[in-house]
PDB file of N, CA and C in Angstrom:
ATOM      1  N   THR C   1       2.780  -4.266  23.533  1.00  0.00           N
ATOM      2  CA  THR C   1       3.861  -3.385  23.779  1.00  0.00           C
ATOM      3  C   THR C   1       3.660  -1.860  22.942  1.00  0.00           C
ATOM      4  N   TRP C   2       4.821  -1.850  23.286  1.00  0.00           N
ATOM      5  CA  TRP C   2       5.570  -0.075  22.863  1.00  0.00           C
ATOM      6  C   TRP C   2       5.896  -0.355  21.152  1.00  0.00           C
ATOM      7  N   GLY C   3       6.463  -0.902  21.581  1.00  0.00           N
ATOM      8  CA  GLY C   3       7.180  -0.798  19.541  1.00  0.00           C
ATOM      9  C   GLY C   3       8.722  -0.683  19.106  1.00  0.00           C
ATOM     10  N   LEU C   4       9.541  -1.258  20.145  1.00  0.00           N
ATOM     11  CA  LEU C   4      11.230  -0.929  20.379  1.00  0.00           C
ATOM     12  C   LEU C   4      11.568  -1.404  18.897  1.00  0.00           C
ATOM     13  N   PRO C   5      11.076  -2.271  18.634  1.00  0.00           N
ATOM     14  CA  PRO C   5      11.485  -2.654  16.636  1.00  0.00           C
ATOM     15  C   PRO C   5      10.862  -1.412  16.174  1.00  0.00           C
ATOM     16  N   LEU C   6       9.971  -0.906  16.269  1.00  0.00           N
ATOM     17  CA  LEU C   6       9.340   0.090  15.396  1.00  0.00           C
ATOM     18  C   LEU C   6      10.376   1.601  15.573  1.00  0.00           C
ATOM     19  N   SER C   7      10.879   1.899  16.964  1.00  0.00           N
ATOM     20  CA  SER C   7      11.478   2.939  17.416  1.00  0.00           C
ATOM     21  C   SER C   7      12.742   2.650  16.673  1.00  0.00           C
ATOM     22  N   GLU C   8      13.626   1.732  16.971  1.00  0.00           N
ATOM     23  CA  GLU C   8      14.823   1.311  16.241  1.00  0.00           C
ATOM     24  C   GLU C   8      14.748   1.928  14.351  1.00  0.00           C
ATOM     25  N   ALA C   9      14.442   1.396  13.793  1.00  0.00           N
ATOM     26  CA  ALA C   9      13.468   2.125  12.481  1.00  0.00           C
ATOM     27  C   ALA C   9      13.306   2.838  12.901  1.00  0.00           C
ATOM     28  N   ARG C  10      12.959   3.537  12.958  1.00  0.00           N
ATOM     29  CA  ARG C  10      12.214   5.254  12.581  1.00  0.00           C
ATOM     30  C   ARG C  10      13.813   5.689  13.089  1.00  0.00           C
ATOM     31  N   ALA C  11      14.574   5.611  14.376  1.00  0.00           N
ATOM     32  CA  ALA C  11      16.527   6.206  14.369  1.00  0.00           C
ATOM     33  C   ALA C  11      16.934   5.875  13.298  1.00  0.00           C
ATOM     34  N   ALA C  12      16.619   4.562  13.125  1.00  0.00           N
ATOM     35  CA  ALA C  12      18.091   4.436  11.375  1.00  0.00           C
ATOM     36  C   ALA C  12      17.434   5.081  10.228  1.00  0.00           C
ATOM     37  N   GLY C  13      16.005   5.840   9.940  1.00  0.00           N
ATOM     38  CA  GLY C  13      14.990   6.419   8.909  1.00  0.00           C
ATOM     39  C   GLY C  13      14.880   5.116   8.029  1.00  0.00           C
ATOM     40  N   LEU C  14      15.208   3.826   8.366  1.00  0.00           N
ATOM     41  CA  LEU C  14      14.772   2.858   7.283  1.00  0.00           C
ATOM     42  C   LEU C  14      12.432   2.822   7.221  1.00  0.00           C
ATOM     43  N   PRO C  15      12.509   2.808   6.391  1.00  0.00           N
ATOM     44  CA  PRO C  15      10.909   2.489   5.546  1.00  0.00           C
ATOM     45  C   PRO C  15      10.350   1.460   6.845  1.00  0.00           C
ATOM     46  N   ILE C  16       9.038   1.684   7.325  1.00  0.00           N
ATOM     47  CA  ILE C  16       8.545   1.250   8.272  1.00  0.00           C
ATOM     48  C   ILE C  16       6.345   0.590   7.538  1.00  0.00           C
ATOM     49  N   VAL C  17       6.474  -0.729   7.548  1.00  0.00           N
ATOM     50  CA  VAL C  17       5.132  -1.145   7.433  1.00  0.00           C
ATOM     51  C   VAL C  17       5.323  -2.054   9.319  1.00  0.00           C
ATOM     52  N   ALA C  18       3.975  -1.243   9.867  1.00  0.00           N
ATOM     53  CA  ALA C  18       3.564  -1.683  10.824  1.00  0.00           C
ATOM     54  C   ALA C  18       1.875  -2.250  10.842  1.00  0.00           C
ATOM     55  N   ALA C  19       1.644  -2.742  11.844  1.00  0.00           N
ATOM     56  CA  ALA C  19       0.424  -3.403  12.398  1.00  0.00           C
ATOM     57  C   ALA C  19      -0.365  -2.076  11.957  1.00  0.00           C
ATOM     58  N   ASP C  20      -1.639  -2.315  11.911  1.00  0.00           N
ATOM     59  CA  ASP C  20      -2.992  -1.325  12.323  1.00  0.00           C
ATOM     60  C   ASP C  20      -3.387  -0.929  13.027  1.00  0.00           C
ATOM     61  N   LEU C  21      -2.712  -0.474  14.441  1.00  0.00           N
ATOM     62  CA  LEU C  21      -2.746  -0.365  15.751  1.00  0.00           C
ATOM     63  C   LEU C  21      -2.170   0.195  16.519  1.00  0.00           C
ATOM     64  N   PRO C  22      -2.954   0.872  17.202  1.00  0.00           N
ATOM     65  CA  PRO C  22      -2.865   2.117  17.907  1.00  0.00           C
ATOM     66  C   PRO C  22      -1.287   2.301  18.836  1.00  0.00           C
ATOM     67  N   TYR C  23      -0.505   0.918  19.326  1.00  0.00           N
ATOM     68  CA  TYR C  23       0.491   1.392  19.601  1.00  0.00           C
ATOM     69  C   TYR C  23       1.527   1.859  18.732  1.00  0.00           C
ATOM     70  N   ALA C  24       1.098   1.350  17.457  1.00  0.00           N
ATOM     71  CA  ALA C  24       2.326   1.374  16.527  1.00  0.00           C
ATOM     72  C   ALA C  24       2.162   2.964  15.851  1.00  0.00           C
ATOM     73  N   HIS C  25       0.774   3.404  15.744  1.00  0.00           N
ATOM     74  CA  HIS C  25       0.500   4.689  15.244  1.00  0.00           C
ATOM     75  C   HIS C  25       1.131   5.422  16.098  1.00  0.00           C
ATOM     76  N   GLU C  26       1.162   5.206  17.265  1.00  0.00           N
ATOM     77  CA  GLU C  26       1.619   6.744  18.267  1.00  0.00           C
ATOM     78  C   GLU C  26       3.659   6.231  18.549  1.00  0.00           C
ATOM     79  N   THR C  27       3.876   4.774  18.031  1.00  0.00           N
ATOM     80  CA  THR C  27       5.618   4.731  18.173  1.00  0.00           C
ATOM     81  C   THR C  27       5.637   5.730  16.881  1.00  0.00           C
ATOM     82  N   VAL C  28       5.566   5.611  15.588  1.00  0.00           N
ATOM     83  CA  VAL C  28       5.504   6.562  14.487  1.00  0.00           C
ATOM     84  C   VAL C  28       5.333   7.480  14.157  1.00  0.00           C
ATOM     85  N   SER C  29       4.201   8.393  14.862  1.00  0.00           N
ATOM     86  CA  SER C  29       3.834   9.445  15.269  1.00  0.00           C
ATOM     87  C   SER C  29       4.852  10.290  14.544  1.00  0.00           C
ATOM     88  N   GLY C  30       4.296  11.174  13.182  1.00  0.00           N
ATOM     89  CA  GLY C  30       5.370  12.163  13.241  1.00  0.00           C
ATOM     90  C   GLY C  30       6.771  11.486  12.128  1.00  0.00           C
ATOM     91  N   TYR C  31       6.525  10.343  12.033  1.00  0.00           N
ATOM     92  CA  TYR C  31       8.037   9.796  10.755  1.00  0.00           C
ATOM     93  C   TYR C  31       7.149   9.576   9.524  1.00  0.00           C
ATOM     94  N   ALA C  32       7.968  10.211   8.787  1.00  0.00           N
ATOM     95  CA  ALA C  32       7.665  10.134   7.272  1.00  0.00           C
ATOM     96  C   ALA C  32       7.958   8.999   6.157  1.00  0.00           C
ATOM     97  N   ARG C  33       7.901   7.907   6.912  1.00  0.00           N
ATOM     98  CA  ARG C  33       8.605   6.375   6.207  1.00  0.00           C
ATOM     99  C   ARG C  33       7.437   5.683   6.287  1.00  0.00           C
ATOM    100  N   ALA C  34       6.259   5.710   6.862  1.00  0.00           N
ATOM    101  CA  ALA C  34       5.624   4.270   7.152  1.00  0.00           C
ATOM    102  C   ALA C  34       4.344   4.003   6.682  1.00  0.00           C
ATOM    103  N   ASP C  35       4.056   3.042   7.009  1.00  0.00           N
ATOM    104  CA  ASP C  35       2.375   2.453   6.022  1.00  0.00           C
ATOM    105  C   ASP C  35       2.184   1.810   7.605  1.00  0.00           C
ATOM    106  N   PHE C  36       0.389   1.084   6.994  1.00  0.00           N
ATOM    107  CA  PHE C  36       0.037   0.138   8.189  1.00  0.00           C
ATOM    108  C   PHE C  36      -0.702  -1.334   6.949  1.00  0.00           C
ATOM    109  N   CYS C  37      -0.589  -1.987   8.311  1.00  0.00           N
ATOM    110  CA  CYS C  37      -1.539  -3.133   7.217  1.00  0.00           C
ATOM    111  C   CYS C  37      -2.113  -3.645   8.604  1.00  0.00           C
ATOM    112  N   ASP C  38      -3.271  -4.749   7.982  1.00  0.00           N
ATOM    113  CA  ASP C  38      -4.171  -5.186   8.987  1.00  0.00           C
ATOM    114  C   ASP C  38      -3.505  -6.389   9.464  1.00  0.00           C
ATOM    115  N   PRO C  39      -3.388  -6.455  10.887  1.00  0.00           N
ATOM    116  CA  PRO C  39      -2.469  -7.257  11.265  1.00  0.00           C
ATOM    117  C   PRO C  39      -3.030  -8.943  11.786  1.00  0.00           C
ATOM    118  N   SER C  40      -3.753  -9.276  10.754  1.00  0.00           N
ATOM    119  CA  SER C  40      -4.241 -10.410  10.633  1.00  0.00           C
ATOM    120  C   SER C  40      -4.541 -10.990   8.940  1.00  0.00           C
ATOM    121  N   ASP C  41      -4.454 -10.126   8.443  1.00  0.00           N
ATOM    122  CA  ASP C  41      -4.016  -9.892   6.741  1.00  0.00           C
ATOM    123  C   ASP C  41      -2.886 -10.599   6.074  1.00  0.00           C
ATOM    124  N   ALA C  42      -2.276 -12.028   6.280  1.00  0.00           N
ATOM    125  CA  ALA C  42      -1.480 -12.192   5.832  1.00  0.00           C
ATOM    126  C   ALA C  42      -0.937 -11.785   4.171  1.00  0.00           C
ATOM    127  N   GLY C  43      -1.616 -11.831   3.245  1.00  0.00           N
ATOM    128  CA  GLY C  43      -1.564 -11.188   2.053  1.00  0.00           C
ATOM    129  C   GLY C  43      -1.228  -9.458   2.230  1.00  0.00           C
ATOM    130  N   ALA C  44      -2.153  -9.234   3.166  1.00  0.00           N
ATOM    131  CA  ALA C  44      -1.962  -7.776   2.983  1.00  0.00           C
ATOM    132  C   ALA C  44      -0.155  -7.129   3.194  1.00  0.00           C
ATOM    133  N   TRP C  45       0.011  -8.059   4.364  1.00  0.00           N
ATOM    134  CA  TRP C  45       1.762  -8.209   4.907  1.00  0.00           C
ATOM    135  C   TRP C  45       2.364  -8.527   3.440  1.00  0.00           C
ATOM    136  N   ALA C  46       2.406  -9.762   3.208  1.00  0.00           N
ATOM    137  CA  ALA C  46       3.246  -9.905   2.065  1.00  0.00           C
ATOM    138  C   ALA C  46       3.203  -8.798   0.337  1.00  0.00           C
ATOM    139  N   GLU C  47       2.418  -8.336   0.030  1.00  0.00           N
ATOM    140  CA  GLU C  47       1.739  -7.573  -0.225  1.00  0.00           C
ATOM    141  C   GLU C  47       2.491  -5.656  -0.563  1.00  0.00           C
ATOM    142  N   ALA C  48       2.824  -5.631   0.757  1.00  0.00           N
ATOM    143  CA  ALA C  48       3.464  -4.156   1.782  1.00  0.00           C
ATOM    144  C   ALA C  48       4.498  -4.393   1.261  1.00  0.00           C
ATOM    145  N   ILE C  49       5.407  -5.254   1.989  1.00  0.00           N
ATOM    146  CA  ILE C  49       6.824  -5.835   2.075  1.00  0.00           C
ATOM    147  C   ILE C  49       7.290  -5.825   0.704  1.00  0.00           C
ATOM    148  N   ARG C  50       6.691  -6.550  -0.207  1.00  0.00           N
ATOM    149  CA  ARG C  50       6.833  -6.640  -1.591  1.00  0.00           C
ATOM    150  C   ARG C  50       6.911  -5.103  -2.430  1.00  0.00           C
ATOM    151  N   GLY C  51       5.963  -4.900  -1.943  1.00  0.00           N
ATOM    152  CA  GLY C  51       5.890  -2.841  -2.302  1.00  0.00           C
ATOM    153  C   GLY C  51       6.820  -2.054  -2.249  1.00  0.00           C
ATOM    154  N   CYS C  52       7.209  -2.638  -0.921  1.00  0.00           N
ATOM    155  CA  CYS C  52       8.716  -1.810   0.157  1.00  0.00           C
ATOM    156  C   CYS C  52      10.063  -1.728  -0.779  1.00  0.00           C
ATOM    157  N   TRP C  53      10.061  -3.321  -0.876  1.00  0.00           N
ATOM    158  CA  TRP C  53      11.336  -3.236  -1.292  1.00  0.00           C
ATOM    159  C   TRP C  53      11.453  -2.984  -3.008  1.00  0.00           C
ATOM    160  N   ARG C  54      10.642  -3.309  -3.523  1.00  0.00           N
ATOM    161  CA  ARG C  54      10.868  -2.635  -5.330  1.00  0.00           C
ATOM    162  C   ARG C  54      10.060  -1.074  -4.884  1.00  0.00           C
ATOM    163  N   GLY C  55      10.225  -0.491  -3.962  1.00  0.00           N
ATOM    164  CA  GLY C  55       9.879   0.809  -3.904  1.00  0.00           C
ATOM    165  C   GLY C  55       8.707   1.423  -4.487  1.00  0.00           C
ATOM    166  N   GLU C  56       7.633   0.487  -4.591  1.00  0.00           N
ATOM    167  CA  GLU C  56       6.384   0.692  -4.835  1.00  0.00           C
ATOM    168  C   GLU C  56       5.603   1.132  -3.898  1.00  0.00           C
ATOM    169  N   ARG C  57       5.296   1.183  -2.814  1.00  0.00           N
ATOM    170  CA  ARG C  57       4.607   1.024  -2.013  1.00  0.00           C
ATOM    171  C   ARG C  57       4.673   3.232  -1.237  1.00  0.00           C
ATOM    172  N   PRO C  58       3.549   3.621  -1.475  1.00  0.00           N
ATOM    173  CA  PRO C  58       3.360   4.795  -1.146  1.00  0.00           C
ATOM    174  C   PRO C  58       3.549   5.032   0.344  1.00  0.00           C
ATOM    175  N   LEU C  59       4.956   5.385   1.209  1.00  0.00           N
ATOM    176  CA  LEU C  59       5.180   5.738   2.484  1.00  0.00           C
ATOM    177  C   LEU C  59       4.735   7.073   2.462  1.00  0.00           C
ATOM    178  N   GLY C  60       3.921   7.233   3.916  1.00  0.00           N
ATOM    179  CA  GLY C  60       3.717   8.869   4.288  1.00  0.00           C
ATOM    180  C   GLY C  60       4.118   9.155   5.517  1.00  0.00           C
ATOM    181  N   ALA C  61       3.517  10.622   5.634  1.00  0.00           N
ATOM    182  CA  ALA C  61       3.421  10.998   7.393  1.00  0.00           C
ATOM    183  C   ALA C  61       2.289  10.391   7.892  1.00  0.00           C
ATOM    184  N   VAL C  62       3.255  10.188   9.394  1.00  0.00           N
ATOM    185  CA  VAL C  62       1.695   9.586  10.524  1.00  0.00           C
ATOM    186  C   VAL C  62       1.237  10.497  11.088  1.00  0.00           C
ATOM    187  N   ALA C  63       0.834  11.013  11.263  1.00  0.00           N
ATOM    188  CA  ALA C  63       0.136  11.621  12.567  1.00  0.00           C
ATOM    189  C   ALA C  63      -1.119  11.182  13.522  1.00  0.00           C
ATOM    190  N   GLN C  64      -0.480  11.166  14.331  1.00  0.00           N
ATOM    191  CA  GLN C  64      -1.212  10.844  15.763  1.00  0.00           C
ATOM    192  C   GLN C  64      -1.381  11.734  16.448  1.00  0.00           C
ATOM    193  N   PRO C  65      -2.812  12.244  17.027  1.00  0.00           N
ATOM    194  CA  PRO C  65      -2.883  13.277  17.887  1.00  0.00           C
ATOM    195  C   PRO C  65      -2.408  12.560  19.227  1.00  0.00           C
ATOM    196  N   PRO C  66      -2.454  13.541  20.148  1.00  0.00           N
ATOM    197  CA  PRO C  66      -1.730  13.060  21.489  1.00  0.00           C
ATOM    198  C   PRO C  66      -2.634  12.380  22.342  1.00  0.00           C
ATOM    199  N   PRO C  67      -2.948  11.233  23.255  1.00  0.00           N
ATOM    200  CA  PRO C  67      -3.685  10.817  24.033  1.00  0.00           C
ATOM    201  C   PRO C  67      -4.944  11.957  24.971  1.00  0.00           C
ATOM    202  N   ALA C  68      -5.843  11.630  24.922  1.00  0.00           N
ATOM    203  CA  ALA C  68      -6.599  12.244  25.962  1.00  0.00           C
ATOM    204  C   ALA C  68      -6.426  12.379  27.169  1.00  0.00           C
ATOM    205  N   ASP C  69      -6.959  13.543  28.433  1.00  0.00           N
ATOM    206  CA  ASP C  69      -6.205  13.640  29.493  1.00  0.00           C
ATOM    207  C   ASP C  69      -7.040  12.680  29.495  1.00  0.00           C
ATOM    208  N   PRO C  70      -6.909  12.203  31.189  1.00  0.00           N
ATOM    209  CA  PRO C  70      -5.437  12.644  31.863  1.00  0.00           C
ATOM    210  C   PRO C  70      -4.356  11.657  31.163  1.00  0.00           C
ATOM    211  N   PHE C  71      -3.708  12.467  30.739  1.00  0.00           N
ATOM    212  CA  PHE C  71      -2.240  11.684  30.115  1.00  0.00           C
ATOM    213  C   PHE C  71      -0.923  13.053  30.418  1.00  0.00           C
ATOM    214  N   ALA C  72       0.199  11.799  30.910  1.00  0.00           N
ATOM    215  CA  ALA C  72       1.668  12.412  31.543  1.00  0.00           C
ATOM    216  C   ALA C  72       2.492  12.153  30.278  1.00  0.00           C
ATOM    217  N   PRO C  73       2.908  13.169  29.837  1.00  0.00           N
ATOM    218  CA  PRO C  73       4.097  13.460  28.671  1.00  0.00           C
ATOM    219  C   PRO C  73       5.555  12.377  28.845  1.00  0.00           C
ATOM    220  N   ASP C  74       5.161  12.113  30.365  1.00  0.00           N
ATOM    221  CA  ASP C  74       6.949  11.274  30.706  1.00  0.00           C
ATOM    222  C   ASP C  74       6.611  10.987  31.913  1.00  0.00           C
ATOM    223  N   TRP C  75       7.491   9.723  32.240  1.00  0.00           N
ATOM    224  CA  TRP C  75       7.257   8.940  33.409  1.00  0.00           C
ATOM    225  C   TRP C  75       7.442   9.547  35.127  1.00  0.00           C
TER     226      TRP C  75
END
């Protein structure tokens, strides 16, 4: 999936903890309040969510280079 919940959270200005997968990096690219976790590590997710809730998790800007050619920027 492309990440509709991530897009909605980004539009609302919410902090984001997402799966460390290509679609998530692409979806939140350029957003300043995001971090990533191993999608298969439940302990890391719990720690990340708890850290965000307590304001202890460092969230930062996400930079994702555009995909390689051939690439179409829209439909």
